[in-house]
């Protein structure tokens, strides 16, 4: 699986958009970009994933650059409950080798 | 629907004792994963099963660790003998990559293990 680089920490004001970047310059053509988050003392939670098109669901939006070497997770209206560690993971999906390799992630703190 | 169930939620034991962690995956999921999380090493995969068969156990630290999945609804992770460096939060996750459009893994609440 390709290596990812994320900022160690970010702050965001409640109600504002949180934009979390991720670099994955060695991503392969068949690797997806996944985002998970881990709220303190809980198990990781899936947020969203994409291959090359931008994606949106009820939790967030994922913007992937045209060369696929980086992406941004957008939480459009951050709340205090969005305070968590956010992990960007690139991996091949839907195969028997479906491991998740977690890096250090970004600690997002949403401030009132 | 019930999510991934893990027991116990907390375990405190003394060095040298045997520890057994249990996991019940989400019904219908055919993949099961055991992860360990520590401050020093972060979240790391220990072993995963597809259709009850261990696929990759390269993350299992040493022979003291063993994992079984006797049926589709139950798995155990055993540490014998336990050591203080095994203290961590152990997560179980399940998924169904063949049928899920997202190939999502669903994590349990974890077992916090403390070895004194």
XYZ file of N, CA and C in Angstrom, chain A residues 10-104:
285
model
N -4.506 19.865 13.395
C -5.200 21.009 12.823
C -6.276 21.465 13.785
N -6.596 22.738 13.711
C -7.688 23.303 14.490
C -8.732 23.863 13.551
N -9.963 23.876 14.020
C -11.060 24.405 13.225
C -12.101 24.978 14.180
N -12.730 26.072 13.769
C -13.799 26.651 14.571
C -15.106 25.921 14.287
N -15.887 25.742 15.329
C -17.180 25.077 15.191
C -18.044 25.795 14.169
N -18.658 25.027 13.287
C -19.514 25.593 12.253
C -18.803 25.917 10.954
N -17.480 25.964 11.012
C -16.710 26.229 9.802
C -16.332 24.925 9.118
N -15.889 25.037 7.879
C -15.438 23.852 7.157
C -14.046 23.455 7.634
N -13.857 22.156 7.783
C -12.537 21.615 8.109
C -11.997 20.935 6.854
N -10.821 21.349 6.432
C -10.186 20.788 5.243
C -8.918 20.050 5.646
N -8.935 18.747 5.523
C -7.796 17.934 5.955
C -7.057 17.400 4.727
N -5.787 17.792 4.560
C -5.037 17.355 3.384
C -4.322 16.025 3.597
N -4.030 15.379 2.481
C -3.267 14.129 2.510
C -2.461 14.022 1.223
N -1.196 13.736 1.359
C -0.339 13.492 0.200
C -0.098 12.004 0.030
N -0.243 11.526 -1.198
C -0.016 10.115 -1.511
C 0.590 10.037 -2.899
N 1.796 10.557 -3.022
C 2.419 10.737 -4.334
C 2.787 9.423 -5.021
N 2.861 8.314 -4.256
C 3.248 7.031 -4.865
C 2.041 6.117 -5.086
N 0.866 6.682 -5.079
C -0.351 5.877 -5.225
C -0.361 5.164 -6.576
N -0.816 3.916 -6.580
C -0.919 3.140 -7.813
C -2.293 3.319 -8.442
N -2.398 2.941 -9.702
C -3.631 3.165 -10.436
C -4.839 2.439 -9.877
N -4.625 1.315 -9.185
C -5.746 0.540 -8.657
C -5.956 0.764 -7.159
N -5.315 1.752 -6.601
C -5.466 2.036 -5.173
C -6.482 3.155 -4.941
N -7.349 2.916 -3.979
C -8.330 3.900 -3.573
C -7.777 4.732 -2.420
N -8.362 5.898 -2.236
C -8.072 6.722 -1.068
C -9.233 6.556 -0.084
N -8.919 6.102 1.124
C -9.913 5.920 2.176
C -9.630 6.906 3.310
N -10.700 7.328 3.947
C -10.570 8.123 5.159
C -11.349 7.439 6.278
N -10.673 7.304 7.402
C -11.285 6.835 8.638
C -11.009 7.885 9.708
N -11.806 7.850 10.764
C -11.499 8.695 11.906
C -11.656 7.894 13.190
N -10.971 8.349 14.224
C -11.046 7.692 15.515
C -11.276 8.740 16.584
N -12.468 8.694 17.118
C -12.804 9.539 18.253
C -12.216 8.897 19.496
N -11.788 9.730 20.424
C -11.084 9.246 21.602
C -11.797 8.071 22.272
N -11.011 7.009 22.491
C -11.470 5.814 23.206
C -12.475 4.982 22.420
N -12.603 5.245 21.131
C -13.482 4.436 20.302
C -12.686 3.768 19.188
N -13.310 2.804 18.515
C -12.690 2.191 17.354
C -12.764 3.111 16.149
N -11.875 2.941 15.186
C -11.925 3.756 13.972
C -13.256 3.601 13.247
N -13.641 4.650 12.538
C -14.926 4.705 11.836
C -14.690 5.126 10.397
N -15.273 4.383 9.465
C -15.161 4.738 8.044
C -15.872 6.056 7.766
N -15.247 6.900 6.927
C -15.884 8.151 6.537
C -16.271 8.122 5.058
N -15.294 7.917 4.188
C -15.526 8.048 2.756
C -14.350 7.446 2.016
N -14.535 7.128 0.745
C -13.408 6.697 -0.063
C -13.654 7.082 -1.519
N -12.592 7.087 -2.322
C -12.719 7.412 -3.735
C -11.523 6.907 -4.521
N -11.705 6.838 -5.835
C -10.633 6.389 -6.719
C -10.011 7.573 -7.456
N -10.831 8.289 -8.208
C -10.295 9.463 -8.902
C -11.308 10.590 -9.015
N -12.575 10.282 -8.855
C -13.593 11.324 -8.885
C -13.847 11.850 -7.486
N -14.310 13.069 -7.409
C -14.702 13.614 -6.108
C -15.928 12.874 -5.602
N -15.990 12.687 -4.310
C -17.077 11.947 -3.693
C -17.682 12.762 -2.546
N -18.965 12.540 -2.334
C -19.660 13.193 -1.219
C -20.639 12.208 -0.603
N -20.692 12.205 0.717
C -21.739 11.457 1.404
C -22.247 12.306 2.553
N -23.027 11.698 3.428
C -23.662 12.469 4.494
C -22.654 12.974 5.531
N -21.464 12.408 5.533
C -20.475 12.816 6.522
C -19.493 13.857 5.993
N -19.075 13.688 4.740
C -17.973 14.510 4.254
C -17.907 14.496 2.740
N -16.979 15.308 2.229
C -16.637 15.301 0.805
C -15.161 14.976 0.649
N -14.829 14.314 -0.438
C -13.452 13.944 -0.731
C -13.089 14.524 -2.088
N -12.042 15.339 -2.095
C -11.554 15.937 -3.327
C -10.200 15.309 -3.643
N -10.095 14.688 -4.810
C -8.850 14.052 -5.234
C -8.305 14.823 -6.426
N -7.033 15.183 -6.370
C -6.442 15.935 -7.472
C -6.398 15.083 -8.743
N -6.278 15.750 -9.867
C -6.332 15.045 -11.144
C -5.201 14.022 -11.286
N -4.027 14.346 -10.738
C -2.910 13.399 -10.824
C -2.961 12.352 -9.703
N -3.958 12.472 -8.827
C -4.208 11.539 -7.717
C -3.083 11.501 -6.701
N -2.212 12.469 -6.703
C -1.109 12.453 -5.759
C -1.465 13.089 -4.417
N -2.616 13.706 -4.334
C -3.047 14.257 -3.054
C -4.570 14.333 -3.023
N -5.084 14.495 -1.821
C -6.534 14.603 -1.654
C -6.834 15.461 -0.429
N -8.086 15.887 -0.329
C -8.539 16.687 0.803
C -9.884 16.167 1.276
N -9.972 15.925 2.554
C -11.247 15.572 3.183
C -11.872 16.846 3.705
N -13.120 17.060 3.369
C -13.815 18.269 3.796
C -15.000 17.909 4.675
N -14.985 18.431 5.902
C -16.150 18.374 6.777
C -16.813 19.741 6.663
N -17.970 19.850 6.014
C -18.484 21.170 5.633
C -18.865 22.072 6.803
N -19.377 21.511 7.857
C -19.771 22.300 9.025
C -19.335 21.542 10.277
N -18.104 21.748 10.667
C -17.543 20.961 11.760
C -18.262 21.232 13.084
N -18.460 20.163 13.846
C -19.026 20.274 15.189
C -18.010 19.764 16.198
N -18.287 20.005 17.470
C -17.368 19.558 18.519
C -17.184 18.045 18.473
N -18.226 17.327 18.038
C -18.148 15.869 17.972
C -17.257 15.369 16.842
N -16.817 16.275 15.979
C -15.889 15.885 14.911
C -14.442 15.892 15.383
N -14.200 16.306 16.614
C -12.849 16.247 17.160
C -12.412 14.792 17.225
N -11.310 14.486 16.508
C -10.886 13.089 16.364
C -9.546 13.063 15.634
N -8.966 11.872 15.544
C -7.806 11.652 14.679
C -8.323 11.132 13.349
N -7.905 11.779 12.266
C -8.363 11.416 10.930
C -7.223 10.741 10.171
N -7.516 9.568 9.645
C -6.516 8.773 8.949
C -6.824 8.721 7.459
N -5.830 9.014 6.657
C -5.898 8.868 5.213
C -5.144 7.589 4.851
N -5.784 6.697 4.126
C -5.205 5.392 3.810
C -5.412 5.121 2.327
N -4.378 4.646 1.664
C -4.543 4.235 0.273
C -4.351 2.729 0.189
N -5.245 2.068 -0.530
C -5.203 0.619 -0.596
C -6.014 0.110 -1.763
N -5.735 -1.098 -2.159
C -6.537 -1.773 -3.163
C -7.788 -2.287 -2.465
N -8.926 -2.073 -3.065
C -10.194 -2.445 -2.438
C -10.730 -3.743 -2.997
N -11.495 -4.427 -2.150
C -12.283 -5.563 -2.605
C -11.492 -6.798 -2.944
N -10.323 -6.938 -2.357
C -9.534 -8.147 -2.596
C -9.282 -8.841 -1.272
N -8.701 -10.008 -1.330
C -8.401 -10.703 -0.087
C -7.329 -9.966 0.709
N -6.555 -9.144 0.044
C -5.535 -8.379 0.762
C -6.085 -7.056 1.223
N -7.141 -7.098 1.995
C -7.870 -5.876 2.309
C -7.454 -5.283 3.639
N -6.164 -5.326 3.924
C -5.692 -4.766 5.173
C -5.768 -3.243 5.131
N -5.920 -2.645 6.291
C -5.809 -1.201 6.463
C -4.488 -0.921 7.158
N -3.661 -0.072 6.565
C -2.408 0.328 7.188
C -2.549 1.767 7.647
N -2.626 1.939 8.968
C -2.838 3.256 9.546
C -1.513 3.964 9.767
N -1.451 5.246 9.358
C -0.319 6.080 9.708
C -0.600 6.776 11.020
N -0.010 7.949 11.190
C -0.210 8.677 12.447
C -1.451 9.551 12.418
